[in-house]
Amino acid sequence: MAGEPQADCLFCKIVAGEVPATVVRETETTLAFRDINPQAPTHILVIPKVHHPDAASLAAAEPKIAADVLREAGEVAAEEKSESYRIVFNTGSGAGQTVFHAHAHVLGGRGLQWPPG
Ligand code: 5GP
Ligand code: ZN
């Protein structure tokens, strides 16, 4: 069921503490931890604790939690002293999504090109 933990989901396992992660912030509804393969000096993932496959389906089902994710992305960037940063929600394998549990990439700490690849 949407929102329920999924046994085969890596990020549900991180929420459950079954897979370790370097957690930088936690709220009642969200978890923020460092990406294992950072693409910038600051590369942190902000996830809802509930399972939804992507950002849009999270926003449709639980708009308050989607807002929590965005607010936490800003908090993470502020803690990292990243004045300029990028929030990315890869959606679909063609866009590079590999973990189908909604997550925001917060990227900063270096110049970021626009448009992205
Ligand atoms: P996506 O490709 O779905 O947009 O993002 C998934 C991200 O999760 C990737 O940037 C990848 O490096 C990261 N990732 C994959 N496995 C792990 C893990 O076990 N721990 C952490 N911290 N990040 C992971
Ligand atoms: Zn999940």
JSON list of C-alpha atoms and ligand atoms in Angstrom, two decimals:
[
{"chain": "A", "resi": 1, "resn": "MET", "atom": "CA", "xyz": [0.00, 0.00, 0.00]},
{"chain": "A", "resi": 2, "resn": "ALA", "atom": "CA", "xyz": [1.25, 3.52, -0.75]},
{"chain": "A", "resi": 3, "resn": "GLY", "atom": "CA", "xyz": [3.00, 4.98, 2.27]},
{"chain": "A", "resi": 4, "resn": "GLU", "atom": "CA", "xyz": [3.71, 1.57, 3.85]},
{"chain": "A", "resi": 5, "resn": "PRO", "atom": "CA", "xyz": [7.34, 0.42, 4.21]},
{"chain": "A", "resi": 6, "resn": "GLN", "atom": "CA", "xyz": [8.46, -1.73, 1.28]},
{"chain": "A", "resi": 7, "resn": "ALA", "atom": "CA", "xyz": [10.58, -4.77, 2.11]},
{"chain": "A", "resi": 8, "resn": "ASP", "atom": "CA", "xyz": [12.73, -4.41, -1.01]},
{"chain": "A", "resi": 9, "resn": "CYS", "atom": "CA", "xyz": [13.31, -0.64, -0.72]},
{"chain": "A", "resi": 10, "resn": "LEU", "atom": "CA", "xyz": [16.79, 0.59, 0.23]},
{"chain": "A", "resi": 11, "resn": "PHE", "atom": "CA", "xyz": [15.57, 3.90, 1.63]},
{"chain": "A", "resi": 12, "resn": "CYS", "atom": "CA", "xyz": [12.84, 2.22, 3.73]},
{"chain": "A", "resi": 13, "resn": "LYS", "atom": "CA", "xyz": [15.68, 0.10, 5.16]},
{"chain": "A", "resi": 14, "resn": "ILE", "atom": "CA", "xyz": [17.68, 3.26, 5.96]},
{"chain": "A", "resi": 15, "resn": "VAL", "atom": "CA", "xyz": [14.59, 4.74, 7.70]},
{"chain": "A", "resi": 16, "resn": "ALA", "atom": "CA", "xyz": [14.24, 1.51, 9.69]},
{"chain": "A", "resi": 17, "resn": "GLY", "atom": "CA", "xyz": [17.93, 1.58, 10.66]},
{"chain": "A", "resi": 18, "resn": "GLU", "atom": "CA", "xyz": [18.56, -1.72, 8.85]},
{"chain": "A", "resi": 19, "resn": "VAL", "atom": "CA", "xyz": [21.07, -0.10, 6.47]},
{"chain": "A", "resi": 20, "resn": "PRO", "atom": "CA", "xyz": [23.52, 2.45, 7.93]},
{"chain": "A", "resi": 21, "resn": "ALA", "atom": "CA", "xyz": [23.68, 6.01, 6.64]},
{"chain": "A", "resi": 22, "resn": "THR", "atom": "CA", "xyz": [25.40, 9.23, 7.64]},
{"chain": "A", "resi": 23, "resn": "VAL", "atom": "CA", "xyz": [22.35, 11.10, 8.89]},
{"chain": "A", "resi": 24, "resn": "VAL", "atom": "CA", "xyz": [22.66, 14.88, 9.06]},
{"chain": "A", "resi": 25, "resn": "ARG", "atom": "CA", "xyz": [19.09, 15.83, 10.02]},
{"chain": "A", "resi": 26, "resn": "GLU", "atom": "CA", "xyz": [15.95, 14.06, 11.12]},
{"chain": "A", "resi": 27, "resn": "THR", "atom": "CA", "xyz": [12.38, 15.23, 11.70]},
{"chain": "A", "resi": 28, "resn": "GLU", "atom": "CA", "xyz": [9.20, 13.36, 12.52]},
{"chain": "A", "resi": 29, "resn": "THR", "atom": "CA", "xyz": [8.50, 12.96, 8.80]},
{"chain": "A", "resi": 30, "resn": "THR", "atom": "CA", "xyz": [11.88, 13.21, 7.04]},
{"chain": "A", "resi": 31, "resn": "LEU", "atom": "CA", "xyz": [15.45, 11.95, 7.09]},
{"chain": "A", "resi": 32, "resn": "ALA", "atom": "CA", "xyz": [18.49, 13.64, 5.50]},
{"chain": "A", "resi": 33, "resn": "PHE", "atom": "CA", "xyz": [21.72, 11.71, 4.93]},
{"chain": "A", "resi": 34, "resn": "ARG", "atom": "CA", "xyz": [24.86, 11.96, 2.80]},
{"chain": "A", "resi": 35, "resn": "ASP", "atom": "CA", "xyz": [24.79, 10.37, -0.65]},
{"chain": "A", "resi": 36, "resn": "ILE", "atom": "CA", "xyz": [27.14, 7.38, -0.80]},
{"chain": "A", "resi": 37, "resn": "ASN", "atom": "CA", "xyz": [28.48, 8.55, -4.19]},
{"chain": "A", "resi": 38, "resn": "PRO", "atom": "CA", "xyz": [28.61, 12.34, -3.91]},
{"chain": "A", "resi": 39, "resn": "GLN", "atom": "CA", "xyz": [28.50, 14.40, -7.10]},
{"chain": "A", "resi": 40, "resn": "ALA", "atom": "CA", "xyz": [29.37, 17.69, -5.34]},
{"chain": "A", "resi": 41, "resn": "PRO", "atom": "CA", "xyz": [31.05, 18.71, -2.04]},
{"chain": "A", "resi": 42, "resn": "THR", "atom": "CA", "xyz": [27.55, 18.90, -0.58]},
{"chain": "A", "resi": 43, "resn": "HIS", "atom": "CA", "xyz": [25.37, 16.02, -1.77]},
{"chain": "A", "resi": 44, "resn": "ILE", "atom": "CA", "xyz": [22.66, 15.12, 0.69]},
{"chain": "A", "resi": 45, "resn": "LEU", "atom": "CA", "xyz": [19.47, 13.14, 0.14]},
{"chain": "A", "resi": 46, "resn": "VAL", "atom": "CA", "xyz": [16.30, 14.27, 1.88]},
{"chain": "A", "resi": 47, "resn": "ILE", "atom": "CA", "xyz": [13.62, 11.59, 1.99]},
{"chain": "A", "resi": 48, "resn": "PRO", "atom": "CA", "xyz": [10.15, 11.26, 3.46]},
{"chain": "A", "resi": 49, "resn": "LYS", "atom": "CA", "xyz": [10.03, 8.45, 6.03]},
{"chain": "A", "resi": 50, "resn": "VAL", "atom": "CA", "xyz": [6.93, 7.12, 4.28]},
{"chain": "A", "resi": 51, "resn": "HIS", "atom": "CA", "xyz": [7.37, 5.22, 1.03]},
{"chain": "A", "resi": 52, "resn": "HIS", "atom": "CA", "xyz": [6.15, 6.80, -2.20]},
{"chain": "A", "resi": 53, "resn": "PRO", "atom": "CA", "xyz": [7.86, 5.98, -5.48]},
{"chain": "A", "resi": 54, "resn": "ASP", "atom": "CA", "xyz": [8.63, 9.54, -6.61]},
{"chain": "A", "resi": 55, "resn": "ALA", "atom": "CA", "xyz": [8.23, 13.19, -5.67]},
{"chain": "A", "resi": 56, "resn": "ALA", "atom": "CA", "xyz": [5.01, 13.82, -7.60]},
{"chain": "A", "resi": 57, "resn": "SER", "atom": "CA", "xyz": [3.22, 10.81, -6.13]},
{"chain": "A", "resi": 58, "resn": "LEU", "atom": "CA", "xyz": [4.38, 11.89, -2.66]},
{"chain": "A", "resi": 59, "resn": "ALA", "atom": "CA", "xyz": [2.99, 15.39, -3.26]},
{"chain": "A", "resi": 60, "resn": "ALA", "atom": "CA", "xyz": [-0.31, 13.98, -4.53]},
{"chain": "A", "resi": 61, "resn": "ALA", "atom": "CA", "xyz": [-0.73, 11.62, -1.56]},
{"chain": "A", "resi": 62, "resn": "GLU", "atom": "CA", "xyz": [0.86, 13.64, 1.27]},
{"chain": "A", "resi": 63, "resn": "PRO", "atom": "CA", "xyz": [1.32, 17.31, 0.33]},
{"chain": "A", "resi": 64, "resn": "LYS", "atom": "CA", "xyz": [2.38, 18.32, 3.83]},
{"chain": "A", "resi": 65, "resn": "ILE", "atom": "CA", "xyz": [5.20, 15.78, 3.85]},
{"chain": "A", "resi": 66, "resn": "ALA", "atom": "CA", "xyz": [6.28, 16.90, 0.36]},
{"chain": "A", "resi": 67, "resn": "ALA", "atom": "CA", "xyz": [6.55, 20.42, 1.79]},
{"chain": "A", "resi": 68, "resn": "ASP", "atom": "CA", "xyz": [8.50, 19.03, 4.76]},
{"chain": "A", "resi": 69, "resn": "VAL", "atom": "CA", "xyz": [11.03, 17.52, 2.31]},
{"chain": "A", "resi": 70, "resn": "LEU", "atom": "CA", "xyz": [11.47, 20.87, 0.54]},
{"chain": "A", "resi": 71, "resn": "ARG", "atom": "CA", "xyz": [11.83, 22.80, 3.79]},
{"chain": "A", "resi": 72, "resn": "GLU", "atom": "CA", "xyz": [14.39, 20.29, 5.07]},
{"chain": "A", "resi": 73, "resn": "ALA", "atom": "CA", "xyz": [16.33, 20.61, 1.79]},
{"chain": "A", "resi": 74, "resn": "GLY", "atom": "CA", "xyz": [16.70, 24.31, 2.59]},
{"chain": "A", "resi": 75, "resn": "GLU", "atom": "CA", "xyz": [17.72, 23.57, 6.18]},
{"chain": "A", "resi": 76, "resn": "VAL", "atom": "CA", "xyz": [20.36, 21.11, 5.00]},
{"chain": "A", "resi": 77, "resn": "ALA", "atom": "CA", "xyz": [21.77, 23.64, 2.53]},
{"chain": "A", "resi": 78, "resn": "ALA", "atom": "CA", "xyz": [21.89, 26.28, 5.27]},
{"chain": "A", "resi": 79, "resn": "GLU", "atom": "CA", "xyz": [23.71, 23.90, 7.64]},
{"chain": "A", "resi": 80, "resn": "GLU", "atom": "CA", "xyz": [26.22, 23.20, 4.87]},
{"chain": "A", "resi": 81, "resn": "LYS", "atom": "CA", "xyz": [26.64, 26.97, 4.34]},
{"chain": "A", "resi": 82, "resn": "SER", "atom": "CA", "xyz": [25.55, 26.51, 0.71]},
{"chain": "A", "resi": 83, "resn": "GLU", "atom": "CA", "xyz": [24.00, 29.81, -0.29]},
{"chain": "A", "resi": 84, "resn": "SER", "atom": "CA", "xyz": [23.43, 28.52, -3.81]},
{"chain": "A", "resi": 85, "resn": "TYR", "atom": "CA", "xyz": [22.32, 24.96, -4.26]},
{"chain": "A", "resi": 86, "resn": "ARG", "atom": "CA", "xyz": [20.19, 22.74, -6.43]},
{"chain": "A", "resi": 87, "resn": "ILE", "atom": "CA", "xyz": [17.31, 20.47, -5.44]},
{"chain": "A", "resi": 88, "resn": "VAL", "atom": "CA", "xyz": [16.87, 17.58, -7.90]},
{"chain": "A", "resi": 89, "resn": "PHE", "atom": "CA", "xyz": [14.12, 14.96, -8.02]},
{"chain": "A", "resi": 90, "resn": "ASN", "atom": "CA", "xyz": [15.08, 12.42, -10.67]},
{"chain": "A", "resi": 91, "resn": "THR", "atom": "CA", "xyz": [11.84, 10.79, -11.81]},
{"chain": "A", "resi": 92, "resn": "GLY", "atom": "CA", "xyz": [11.91, 7.63, -13.94]},
{"chain": "A", "resi": 93, "resn": "SER", "atom": "CA", "xyz": [14.87, 5.50, -14.97]},
{"chain": "A", "resi": 94, "resn": "GLY", "atom": "CA", "xyz": [15.38, 7.60, -18.13]},
{"chain": "A", "resi": 95, "resn": "ALA", "atom": "CA", "xyz": [16.12, 10.58, -15.87]},
{"chain": "A", "resi": 96, "resn": "GLY", "atom": "CA", "xyz": [18.53, 8.60, -13.70]},
{"chain": "A", "resi": 97, "resn": "GLN", "atom": "CA", "xyz": [16.20, 7.50, -10.90]},
{"chain": "A", "resi": 98, "resn": "THR", "atom": "CA", "xyz": [17.60, 4.31, -9.40]},
{"chain": "A", "resi": 99, "resn": "VAL", "atom": "CA", "xyz": [15.89, 4.24, -5.98]},
{"chain": "A", "resi": 100, "resn": "PHE", "atom": "CA", "xyz": [12.11, 4.32, -6.26]},
{"chain": "A", "resi": 101, "resn": "HIS", "atom": "CA", "xyz": [11.45, 5.96, -2.88]},
{"chain": "A", "resi": 102, "resn": "ALA", "atom": "CA", "xyz": [10.96, 9.72, -3.28]},
{"chain": "A", "resi": 103, "resn": "HIS", "atom": "CA", "xyz": [14.10, 11.70, -2.50]},
{"chain": "A", "resi": 104, "resn": "ALA", "atom": "CA", "xyz": [15.50, 15.17, -3.04]},
{"chain": "A", "resi": 105, "resn": "HIS", "atom": "CA", "xyz": [19.14, 15.50, -3.96]},
{"chain": "A", "resi": 106, "resn": "VAL", "atom": "CA", "xyz": [20.57, 18.68, -2.40]},
{"chain": "A", "resi": 107, "resn": "LEU", "atom": "CA", "xyz": [23.71, 19.62, -4.32]},
{"chain": "A", "resi": 108, "resn": "GLY", "atom": "CA", "xyz": [26.03, 22.50, -3.50]},
{"chain": "A", "resi": 109, "resn": "GLY", "atom": "CA", "xyz": [29.52, 23.58, -2.55]},
{"chain": "A", "resi": 110, "resn": "ARG", "atom": "CA", "xyz": [30.65, 24.10, -6.15]},
{"chain": "A", "resi": 111, "resn": "GLY", "atom": "CA", "xyz": [29.49, 25.96, -9.24]},
{"chain": "A", "resi": 112, "resn": "LEU", "atom": "CA", "xyz": [26.48, 24.24, -10.81]},
{"chain": "A", "resi": 113, "resn": "GLN", "atom": "CA", "xyz": [25.97, 24.50, -14.55]},
{"chain": "A", "resi": 114, "resn": "TRP", "atom": "CA", "xyz": [22.65, 25.42, -16.09]},
{"chain": "A", "resi": 115, "resn": "PRO", "atom": "CA", "xyz": [21.13, 23.75, -18.01]},
{"chain": "A", "resi": 116, "resn": "PRO", "atom": "CA", "xyz": [22.05, 20.42, -16.38]},
{"chain": "A", "resi": 117, "resn": "GLY", "atom": "CA", "xyz": [22.78, 17.36, -18.53]},
{"chain": "B", "resi": 1, "resn": "5GP", "atom": "P1", "xyz": [18.58, 8.45, -7.89]},
{"chain": "B", "resi": 1, "resn": "5GP", "atom": "O1", "xyz": [19.59, 7.89, -8.86]},
{"chain": "B", "resi": 1, "resn": "5GP", "atom": "O2", "xyz": [17.45, 7.45, -7.65]},
{"chain": "B", "resi": 1, "resn": "5GP", "atom": "O3", "xyz": [18.07, 9.83, -8.22]},
{"chain": "B", "resi": 1, "resn": "5GP", "atom": "O4", "xyz": [19.34, 8.64, -6.50]},
{"chain": "B", "resi": 1, "resn": "5GP", "atom": "C1", "xyz": [19.69, 7.58, -5.68]},
{"chain": "B", "resi": 1, "resn": "5GP", "atom": "C2", "xyz": [20.93, 8.03, -4.94]},
{"chain": "B", "resi": 1, "resn": "5GP", "atom": "O5", "xyz": [21.11, 7.15, -3.85]},
{"chain": "B", "resi": 1, "resn": "5GP", "atom": "C3", "xyz": [22.20, 7.97, -5.77]},
{"chain": "B", "resi": 1, "resn": "5GP", "atom": "O6", "xyz": [22.78, 9.28, -5.84]},
{"chain": "B", "resi": 1, "resn": "5GP", "atom": "C4", "xyz": [23.11, 6.99, -5.02]},
{"chain": "B", "resi": 1, "resn": "5GP", "atom": "O7", "xyz": [24.46, 7.39, -4.99]},
{"chain": "B", "resi": 1, "resn": "5GP", "atom": "C5", "xyz": [22.49, 6.99, -3.64]},
{"chain": "B", "resi": 1, "resn": "5GP", "atom": "N1", "xyz": [22.65, 5.73, -2.93]},
{"chain": "B", "resi": 1, "resn": "5GP", "atom": "C6", "xyz": [22.51, 4.47, -3.44]},
{"chain": "B", "resi": 1, "resn": "5GP", "atom": "N2", "xyz": [22.71, 3.55, -2.48]},
{"chain": "B", "resi": 1, "resn": "5GP", "atom": "C7", "xyz": [22.96, 4.25, -1.34]},
{"chain": "B", "resi": 1, "resn": "5GP", "atom": "C8", "xyz": [23.25, 3.84, 0.01]},
{"chain": "B", "resi": 1, "resn": "5GP", "atom": "O8", "xyz": [23.28, 2.65, 0.36]},
{"chain": "B", "resi": 1, "resn": "5GP", "atom": "N3", "xyz": [23.49, 4.83, 0.90]},
{"chain": "B", "resi": 1, "resn": "5GP", "atom": "C9", "xyz": [23.45, 6.15, 0.56]},
{"chain": "B", "resi": 1, "resn": "5GP", "atom": "N4", "xyz": [23.71, 7.05, 1.53]},
{"chain": "B", "resi": 1, "resn": "5GP", "atom": "N5", "xyz": [23.17, 6.58, -0.69]},
{"chain": "B", "resi": 1, "resn": "5GP", "atom": "C10", "xyz": [22.94, 5.63, -1.63]},
{"chain": "B", "resi": 2, "resn": "ZN", "atom": "ZN", "xyz": [10.84, 3.03, 0.49]}
]
